[in-house]
PDB file of C-alpha atoms in Angstrom:
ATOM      1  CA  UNK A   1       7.392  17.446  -6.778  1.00  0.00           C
ATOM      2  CA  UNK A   2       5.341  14.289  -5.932  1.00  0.00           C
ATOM      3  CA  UNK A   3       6.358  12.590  -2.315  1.00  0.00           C
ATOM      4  CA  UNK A   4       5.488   9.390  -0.741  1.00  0.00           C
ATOM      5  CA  UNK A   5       5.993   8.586   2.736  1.00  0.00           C
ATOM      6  CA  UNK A   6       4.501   5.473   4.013  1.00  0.00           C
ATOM      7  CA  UNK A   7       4.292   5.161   7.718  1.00  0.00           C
ATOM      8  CA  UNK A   8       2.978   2.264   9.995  1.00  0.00           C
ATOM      9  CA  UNK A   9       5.280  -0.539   9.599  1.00  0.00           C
ATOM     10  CA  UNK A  10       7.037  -2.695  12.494  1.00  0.00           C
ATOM     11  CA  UNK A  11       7.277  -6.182  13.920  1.00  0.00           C
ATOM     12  CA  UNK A  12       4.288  -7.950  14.487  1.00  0.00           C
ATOM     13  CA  UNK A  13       3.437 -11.686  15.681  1.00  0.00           C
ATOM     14  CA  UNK A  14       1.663 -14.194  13.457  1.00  0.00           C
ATOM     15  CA  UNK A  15      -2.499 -13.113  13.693  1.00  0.00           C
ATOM     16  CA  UNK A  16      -1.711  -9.675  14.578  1.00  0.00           C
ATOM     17  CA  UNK A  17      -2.560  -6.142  12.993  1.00  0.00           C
ATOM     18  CA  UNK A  18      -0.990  -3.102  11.611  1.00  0.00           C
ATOM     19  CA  UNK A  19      -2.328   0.113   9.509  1.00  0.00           C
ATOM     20  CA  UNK A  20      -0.145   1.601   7.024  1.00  0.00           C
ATOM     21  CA  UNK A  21      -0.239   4.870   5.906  1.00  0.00           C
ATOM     22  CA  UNK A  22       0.941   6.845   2.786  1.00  0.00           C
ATOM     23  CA  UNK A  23       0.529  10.493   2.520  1.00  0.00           C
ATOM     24  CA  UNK A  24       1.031  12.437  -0.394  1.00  0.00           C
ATOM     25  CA  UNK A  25       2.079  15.669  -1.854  1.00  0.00           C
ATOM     26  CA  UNK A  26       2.668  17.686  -5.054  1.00  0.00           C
ATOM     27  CA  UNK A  27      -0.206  15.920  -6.789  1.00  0.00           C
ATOM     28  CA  UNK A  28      -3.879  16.073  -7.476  1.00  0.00           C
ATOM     29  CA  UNK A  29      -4.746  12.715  -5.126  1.00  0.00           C
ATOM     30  CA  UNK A  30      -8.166  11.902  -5.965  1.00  0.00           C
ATOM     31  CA  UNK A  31      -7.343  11.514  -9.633  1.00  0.00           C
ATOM     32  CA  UNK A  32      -4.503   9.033  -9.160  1.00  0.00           C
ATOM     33  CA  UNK A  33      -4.853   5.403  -8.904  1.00  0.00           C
ATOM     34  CA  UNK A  34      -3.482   4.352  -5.707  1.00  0.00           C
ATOM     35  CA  UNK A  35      -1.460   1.255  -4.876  1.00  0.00           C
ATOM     36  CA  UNK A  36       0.163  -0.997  -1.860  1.00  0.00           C
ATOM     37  CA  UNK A  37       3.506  -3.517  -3.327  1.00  0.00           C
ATOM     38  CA  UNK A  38       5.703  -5.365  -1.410  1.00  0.00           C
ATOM     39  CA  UNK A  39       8.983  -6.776  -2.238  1.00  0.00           C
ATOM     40  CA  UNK A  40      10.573  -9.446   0.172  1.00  0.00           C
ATOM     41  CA  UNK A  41      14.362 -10.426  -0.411  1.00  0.00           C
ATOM     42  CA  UNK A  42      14.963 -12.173  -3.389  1.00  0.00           C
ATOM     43  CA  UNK A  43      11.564 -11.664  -5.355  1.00  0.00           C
ATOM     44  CA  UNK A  44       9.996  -8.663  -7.216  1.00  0.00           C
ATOM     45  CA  UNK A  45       8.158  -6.070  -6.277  1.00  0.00           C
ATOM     46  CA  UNK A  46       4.299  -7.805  -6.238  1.00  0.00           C
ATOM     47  CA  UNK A  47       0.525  -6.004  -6.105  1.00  0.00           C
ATOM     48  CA  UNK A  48      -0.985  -5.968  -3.066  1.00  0.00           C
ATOM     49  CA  UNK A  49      -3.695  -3.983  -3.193  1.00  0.00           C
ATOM     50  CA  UNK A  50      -4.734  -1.346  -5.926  1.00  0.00           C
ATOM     51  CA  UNK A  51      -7.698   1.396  -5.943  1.00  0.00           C
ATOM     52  CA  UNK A  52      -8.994   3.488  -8.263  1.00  0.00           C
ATOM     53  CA  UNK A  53     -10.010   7.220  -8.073  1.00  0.00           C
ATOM     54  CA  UNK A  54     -13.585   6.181  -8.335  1.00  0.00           C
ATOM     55  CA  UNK A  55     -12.956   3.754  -4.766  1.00  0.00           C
ATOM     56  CA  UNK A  56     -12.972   0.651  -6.562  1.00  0.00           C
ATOM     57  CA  UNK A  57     -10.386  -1.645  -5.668  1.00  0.00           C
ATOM     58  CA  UNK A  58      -8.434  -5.317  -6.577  1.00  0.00           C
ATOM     59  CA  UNK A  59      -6.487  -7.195  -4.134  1.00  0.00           C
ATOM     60  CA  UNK A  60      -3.883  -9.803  -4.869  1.00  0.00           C
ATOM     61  CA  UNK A  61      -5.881 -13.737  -3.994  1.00  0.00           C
ATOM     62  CA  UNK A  62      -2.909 -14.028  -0.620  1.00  0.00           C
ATOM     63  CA  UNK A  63      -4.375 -11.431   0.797  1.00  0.00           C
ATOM     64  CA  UNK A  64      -8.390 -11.211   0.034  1.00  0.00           C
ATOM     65  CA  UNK A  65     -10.305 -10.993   2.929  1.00  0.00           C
ATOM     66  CA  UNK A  66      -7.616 -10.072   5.340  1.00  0.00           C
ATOM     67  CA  UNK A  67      -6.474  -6.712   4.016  1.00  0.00           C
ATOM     68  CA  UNK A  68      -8.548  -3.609   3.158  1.00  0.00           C
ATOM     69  CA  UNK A  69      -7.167  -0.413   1.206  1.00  0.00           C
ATOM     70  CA  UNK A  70      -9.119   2.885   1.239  1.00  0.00           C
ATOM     71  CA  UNK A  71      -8.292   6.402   0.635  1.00  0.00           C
ATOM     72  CA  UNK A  72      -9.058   9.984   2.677  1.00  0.00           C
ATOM     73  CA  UNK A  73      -9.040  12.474  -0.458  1.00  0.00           C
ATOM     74  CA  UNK A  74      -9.653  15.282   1.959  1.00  0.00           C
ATOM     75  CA  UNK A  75      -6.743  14.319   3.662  1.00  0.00           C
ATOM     76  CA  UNK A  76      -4.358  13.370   0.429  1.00  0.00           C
ATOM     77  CA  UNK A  77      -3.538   9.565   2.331  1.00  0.00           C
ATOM     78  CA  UNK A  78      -3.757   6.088   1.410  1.00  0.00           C
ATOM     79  CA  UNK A  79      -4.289   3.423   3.550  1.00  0.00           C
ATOM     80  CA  UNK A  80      -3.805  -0.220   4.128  1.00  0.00           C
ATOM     81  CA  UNK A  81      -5.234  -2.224   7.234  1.00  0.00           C
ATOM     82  CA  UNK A  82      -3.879  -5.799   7.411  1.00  0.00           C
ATOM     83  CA  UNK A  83      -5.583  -8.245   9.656  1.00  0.00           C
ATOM     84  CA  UNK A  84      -4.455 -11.940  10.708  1.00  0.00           C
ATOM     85  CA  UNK A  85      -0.945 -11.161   9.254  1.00  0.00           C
ATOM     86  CA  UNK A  86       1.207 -14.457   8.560  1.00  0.00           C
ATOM     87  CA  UNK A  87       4.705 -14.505   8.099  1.00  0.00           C
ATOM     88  CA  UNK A  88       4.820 -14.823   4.269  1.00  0.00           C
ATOM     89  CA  UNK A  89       3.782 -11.283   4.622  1.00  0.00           C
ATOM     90  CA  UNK A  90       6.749 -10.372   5.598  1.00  0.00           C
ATOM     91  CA  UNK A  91       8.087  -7.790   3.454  1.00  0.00           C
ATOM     92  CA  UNK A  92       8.783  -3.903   1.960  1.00  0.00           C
ATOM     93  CA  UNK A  93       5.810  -2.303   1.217  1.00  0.00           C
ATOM     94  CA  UNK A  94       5.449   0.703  -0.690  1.00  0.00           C
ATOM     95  CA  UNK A  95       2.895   2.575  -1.831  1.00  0.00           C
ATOM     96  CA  UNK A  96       2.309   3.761  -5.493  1.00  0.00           C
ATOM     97  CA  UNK A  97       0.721   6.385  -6.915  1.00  0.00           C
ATOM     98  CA  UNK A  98      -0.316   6.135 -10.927  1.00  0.00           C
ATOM     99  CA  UNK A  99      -1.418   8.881 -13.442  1.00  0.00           C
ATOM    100  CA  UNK A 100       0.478   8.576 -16.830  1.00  0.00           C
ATOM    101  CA  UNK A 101       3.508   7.807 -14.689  1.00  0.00           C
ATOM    102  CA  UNK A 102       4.500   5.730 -11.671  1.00  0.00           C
ATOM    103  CA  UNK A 103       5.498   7.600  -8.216  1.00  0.00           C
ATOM    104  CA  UNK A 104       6.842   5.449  -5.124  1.00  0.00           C
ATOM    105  CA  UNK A 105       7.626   5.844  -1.320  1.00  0.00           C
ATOM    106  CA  UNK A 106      10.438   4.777   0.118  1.00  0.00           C
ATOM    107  CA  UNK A 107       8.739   1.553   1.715  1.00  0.00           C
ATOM    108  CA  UNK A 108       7.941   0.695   5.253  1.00  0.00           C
ATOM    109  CA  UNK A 109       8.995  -2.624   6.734  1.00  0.00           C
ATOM    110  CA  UNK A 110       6.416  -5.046   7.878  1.00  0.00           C
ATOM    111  CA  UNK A 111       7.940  -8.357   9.377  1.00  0.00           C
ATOM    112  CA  UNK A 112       5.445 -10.949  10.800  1.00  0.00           C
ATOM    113  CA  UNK A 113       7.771 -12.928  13.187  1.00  0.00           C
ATOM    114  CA  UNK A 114       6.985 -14.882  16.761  1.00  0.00           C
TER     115      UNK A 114
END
């Protein structure tokens, strides 16, 4: 059975940081395409940040340049490290995990408040 637990959310001001984390079982990792979505109230579930099994990635253009998304195969975990957060970040993020079908966590809450 695959699982998805994303870890690393919390309340952060406006500039700050945070790491998220997703770690993974019951699938072969490094042949999955690995994703980061987020899904504030009232809107869809949106890209964030997608990489592929050979470690090239795609952001979404509100985030370029201020988030980064890599991947430990060794260690079966995705990650997401998002710099000079703003409050339109604010939002659900899960992570995904793609190989003929999707898999999702449960979502970690980031809010970006002062």
């Amino acid at each position: 059975q695959v699982q998805l637990v994303e870890s690393g959310g919390g309340l952060v001001q406006p500039g700050g940081s945070l790491r998220l984390s997703c770690t993974t079982s019951g699938l072969i990792f490094r042949v999955y395409r690995m994703g980061w979505y987020r899904q504030a109230p009232g809107n869809q579930r949106d890209l964030v940040a997608r990489i592929n099994k050979d470690g090239s990635t795609n952001y979404a253009d509100s985030v370029k340049g201020r988030f980064t998304i890599s991947r430990d195969n060794a260690k079966n975990t995705l990650y997401l490290q998002m710099n000079s957060l703003k409050p339109e970040d604010t939002a659900v993020y899960y992570c995904n995990a793609n190989f003929a079908r999707d898999h999702w966590g449960q979502g970690t809450q980031v809010t970006v408040s002062s």
